[in-house]
Amino acid sequence: MLKRLKLPAKPPVPEAQANPLGEWYADIDFWNRKPYVVMLNAATGAVLMLNGDAAGLRVLHERAAVQFASLCAYYGIDSDKVDAEVAALQAGFAFGATADRSLLASMNQRK
């Protein structure tokens, strides 16, 4: 993901984000030679799958917010936390690397 975003392989550790559901983690994978982004919320286990091409990466935060809101609406989850999380996703992301093996295993399992 960092390479695709043209960020250094070992970027500085970002400051903790203030979104209500905690941190999201993302990785890029390919299916039928097309890139897609898998986003995982560590606290809830919610998974988003988004377009990972250059155009999709430019609006990743907007599409993540829309998909998260749609997912919550589909399952009838309506709360202030959902609205706050959508707003936090729309605000953009801080990118950094992770070495948490448990989290990486969860991400790979979902992919």
GROMACS .gro file of N, CA and C in nm, residues 50-103:
model
  162
   50LEU      N    1  -1.228  -0.164  -0.166
   50LEU     CA    2  -1.239  -0.046  -0.250
   50LEU      C    3  -1.147  -0.056  -0.370
   51ASN      N    4  -1.178   0.023  -0.471
   51ASN     CA    5  -1.097   0.029  -0.593
   51ASN      C    6  -0.957   0.076  -0.557
   52GLY      N    7  -0.855   0.006  -0.605
   52GLY     CA    8  -0.717   0.039  -0.571
   52GLY      C    9  -0.637   0.097  -0.685
   53ASP      N   10  -0.702   0.134  -0.796
   53ASP     CA   11  -0.625   0.197  -0.904
   53ASP      C   12  -0.594   0.342  -0.866
   54ALA      N   13  -0.520   0.413  -0.949
   54ALA     CA   14  -0.477   0.549  -0.916
   54ALA      C   15  -0.595   0.641  -0.887
   55ALA      N   16  -0.699   0.633  -0.968
   55ALA     CA   17  -0.816   0.719  -0.947
   55ALA      C   18  -0.885   0.683  -0.815
   56GLY      N   19  -0.894   0.556  -0.785
   56GLY     CA   20  -0.957   0.511  -0.661
   56GLY      C   21  -0.879   0.553  -0.538
   57LEU      N   22  -0.745   0.551  -0.547
   57LEU     CA   23  -0.663   0.591  -0.433
   57LEU      C   24  -0.676   0.740  -0.403
   58ARG      N   25  -0.700   0.820  -0.506
   58ARG     CA   26  -0.715   0.964  -0.485
   58ARG      C   27  -0.839   0.997  -0.401
   59VAL      N   28  -0.942   0.916  -0.412
   59VAL     CA   29  -1.067   0.941  -0.339
   59VAL      C   30  -1.096   0.828  -0.239
   60LEU      N   31  -0.992   0.761  -0.195
   60LEU     CA   32  -1.008   0.646  -0.106
   60LEU      C   33  -1.085   0.683   0.021
   61HIS      N   34  -1.052   0.797   0.081
   61HIS     CA   35  -1.119   0.836   0.205
   61HIS      C   36  -1.268   0.862   0.183
   62GLU      N   37  -1.304   0.920   0.068
   62GLU     CA   38  -1.445   0.946   0.039
   62GLU      C   39  -1.520   0.816   0.016
   63ARG      N   40  -1.461   0.727  -0.063
   63ARG     CA   41  -1.527   0.599  -0.092
   63ARG      C   42  -1.537   0.511   0.031
   64ALA      N   43  -1.435   0.518   0.118
   64ALA     CA   44  -1.440   0.440   0.242
   64ALA      C   45  -1.555   0.488   0.330
   65ALA      N   46  -1.573   0.618   0.337
   65ALA     CA   47  -1.683   0.674   0.418
   65ALA      C   48  -1.819   0.631   0.363
   66VAL      N   49  -1.834   0.637   0.231
   66VAL     CA   50  -1.961   0.598   0.168
   66VAL      C   51  -1.987   0.449   0.189
   67GLN      N   52  -1.884   0.366   0.170
   67GLN     CA   53  -1.905   0.223   0.184
   67GLN      C   54  -1.933   0.185   0.329
   68PHE      N   55  -1.864   0.249   0.423
   68PHE     CA   56  -1.889   0.220   0.564
   68PHE      C   57  -2.031   0.260   0.602
   69ALA      N   58  -2.075   0.377   0.559
   69ALA     CA   59  -2.212   0.423   0.588
   69ALA      C   60  -2.314   0.327   0.527
   70SER      N   61  -2.290   0.283   0.405
   70SER     CA   62  -2.381   0.189   0.338
   70SER      C   63  -2.386   0.055   0.410
   71LEU      N   64  -2.271   0.008   0.454
   71LEU     CA   65  -2.263  -0.119   0.527
   71LEU      C   66  -2.342  -0.111   0.657
   72CYS      N   67  -2.325  -0.001   0.729
   72CYS     CA   68  -2.398   0.017   0.855
   72CYS      C   69  -2.549   0.028   0.830
   73ALA      N   70  -2.587   0.101   0.726
   73ALA     CA   71  -2.729   0.115   0.692
   73ALA      C   72  -2.789  -0.020   0.655
   74TYR      N   73  -2.716  -0.101   0.579
   74TYR     CA   74  -2.764  -0.233   0.538
   74TYR      C   75  -2.797  -0.319   0.660
   75TYR      N   76  -2.709  -0.312   0.761
   75TYR     CA   77  -2.730  -0.395   0.879
   75TYR      C   78  -2.812  -0.324   0.988
   76GLY      N   79  -2.865  -0.207   0.957
   76GLY     CA   80  -2.951  -0.136   1.051
   76GLY      C   81  -2.877  -0.076   1.170
   77ILE      N   82  -2.751  -0.047   1.151
   77ILE     CA   83  -2.672   0.014   1.258
   77ILE      C   84  -2.677   0.164   1.239
   78ASP      N   85  -2.741   0.232   1.331
   78ASP     CA   86  -2.755   0.376   1.322
   78ASP      C   87  -2.725   0.436   1.459
   79SER      N   88  -2.615   0.507   1.467
   79SER     CA   89  -2.580   0.568   1.595
   79SER      C   90  -2.493   0.691   1.570
   80ASP      N   91  -2.470   0.763   1.676
   80ASP     CA   92  -2.381   0.879   1.668
   80ASP      C   93  -2.239   0.836   1.634
   81LYS      N   94  -2.199   0.716   1.683
   81LYS     CA   95  -2.064   0.666   1.653
   81LYS      C   96  -2.047   0.642   1.504
   82VAL      N   97  -2.148   0.591   1.438
   82VAL     CA   98  -2.141   0.567   1.294
   82VAL      C   99  -2.124   0.700   1.222
   83ASP      N  100  -2.203   0.799   1.258
   83ASP     CA  101  -2.192   0.931   1.195
   83ASP      C  102  -2.054   0.991   1.219
   84ALA      N  103  -2.003   0.977   1.341
   84ALA     CA  104  -1.871   1.031   1.373
   84ALA      C  105  -1.761   0.957   1.297
   85GLU      N  106  -1.777   0.826   1.280
   85GLU     CA  107  -1.677   0.748   1.207
   85GLU      C  108  -1.678   0.786   1.059
   86VAL      N  109  -1.796   0.805   1.003
   86VAL     CA  110  -1.807   0.847   0.863
   86VAL      C  111  -1.737   0.982   0.844
   87ALA      N  112  -1.762   1.073   0.936
   87ALA     CA  113  -1.697   1.205   0.928
   87ALA      C  114  -1.546   1.193   0.939
   88ALA      N  115  -1.498   1.104   1.027
   88ALA     CA  116  -1.353   1.084   1.042
   88ALA      C  117  -1.293   1.023   0.916
   89LEU      N  118  -1.364   0.929   0.854
   89LEU     CA  119  -1.313   0.870   0.729
   89LEU      C  120  -1.307   0.973   0.618
   90GLN      N  121  -1.407   1.060   0.611
   90GLN     CA  122  -1.410   1.163   0.507
   90GLN      C  123  -1.297   1.263   0.524
   91ALA      N  124  -1.249   1.280   0.646
   91ALA     CA  125  -1.142   1.378   0.674
   91ALA      C  126  -1.008   1.333   0.618
   92GLY      N  127  -0.993   1.205   0.588
   92GLY     CA  128  -0.867   1.156   0.533
   92GLY      C  129  -0.795   1.062   0.628
   93PHE      N  130  -0.680   1.012   0.582
   93PHE     CA  131  -0.606   0.911   0.656
   93PHE      C  132  -0.465   0.958   0.688
   94ALA      N  133  -0.411   0.898   0.792
   94ALA     CA  134  -0.268   0.909   0.822
   94ALA      C  135  -0.211   0.771   0.790
   95PHE      N  136  -0.105   0.765   0.713
   95PHE     CA  137  -0.050   0.637   0.670
   95PHE      C  138   0.077   0.604   0.747
   96GLY      N  139   0.090   0.478   0.782
   96GLY     CA  140   0.209   0.430   0.851
   96GLY      C  141   0.218   0.279   0.834
   97ALA      N  142   0.332   0.223   0.869
   97ALA     CA  143   0.352   0.079   0.858
   97ALA      C  144   0.312   0.014   0.990
   98THR      N  145   0.280  -0.116   0.985
   98THR     CA  146   0.251  -0.191   1.106
   98THR      C  147   0.329  -0.323   1.103
   99ALA      N  148   0.369  -0.366   1.220
   99ALA     CA  149   0.438  -0.495   1.232
   99ALA      C  150   0.356  -0.590   1.320
  100ASP      N  151   0.233  -0.555   1.348
  100ASP     CA  152   0.145  -0.637   1.431
  100ASP      C  153   0.107  -0.763   1.354
  101ARG      N  154   0.168  -0.874   1.390
  101ARG     CA  155   0.147  -1.000   1.315
  101ARG      C  156   0.003  -1.049   1.323
  102SER      N  157  -0.061  -1.029   1.435
  102SER     CA  158  -0.199  -1.072   1.451
  102SER      C  159  -0.290  -0.994   1.354
  103LEU      N  160  -0.267  -0.865   1.348
  103LEU     CA  161  -0.346  -0.781   1.259
  103LEU      C  162  -0.319  -0.816   1.112
   0.00000   0.00000   0.00000
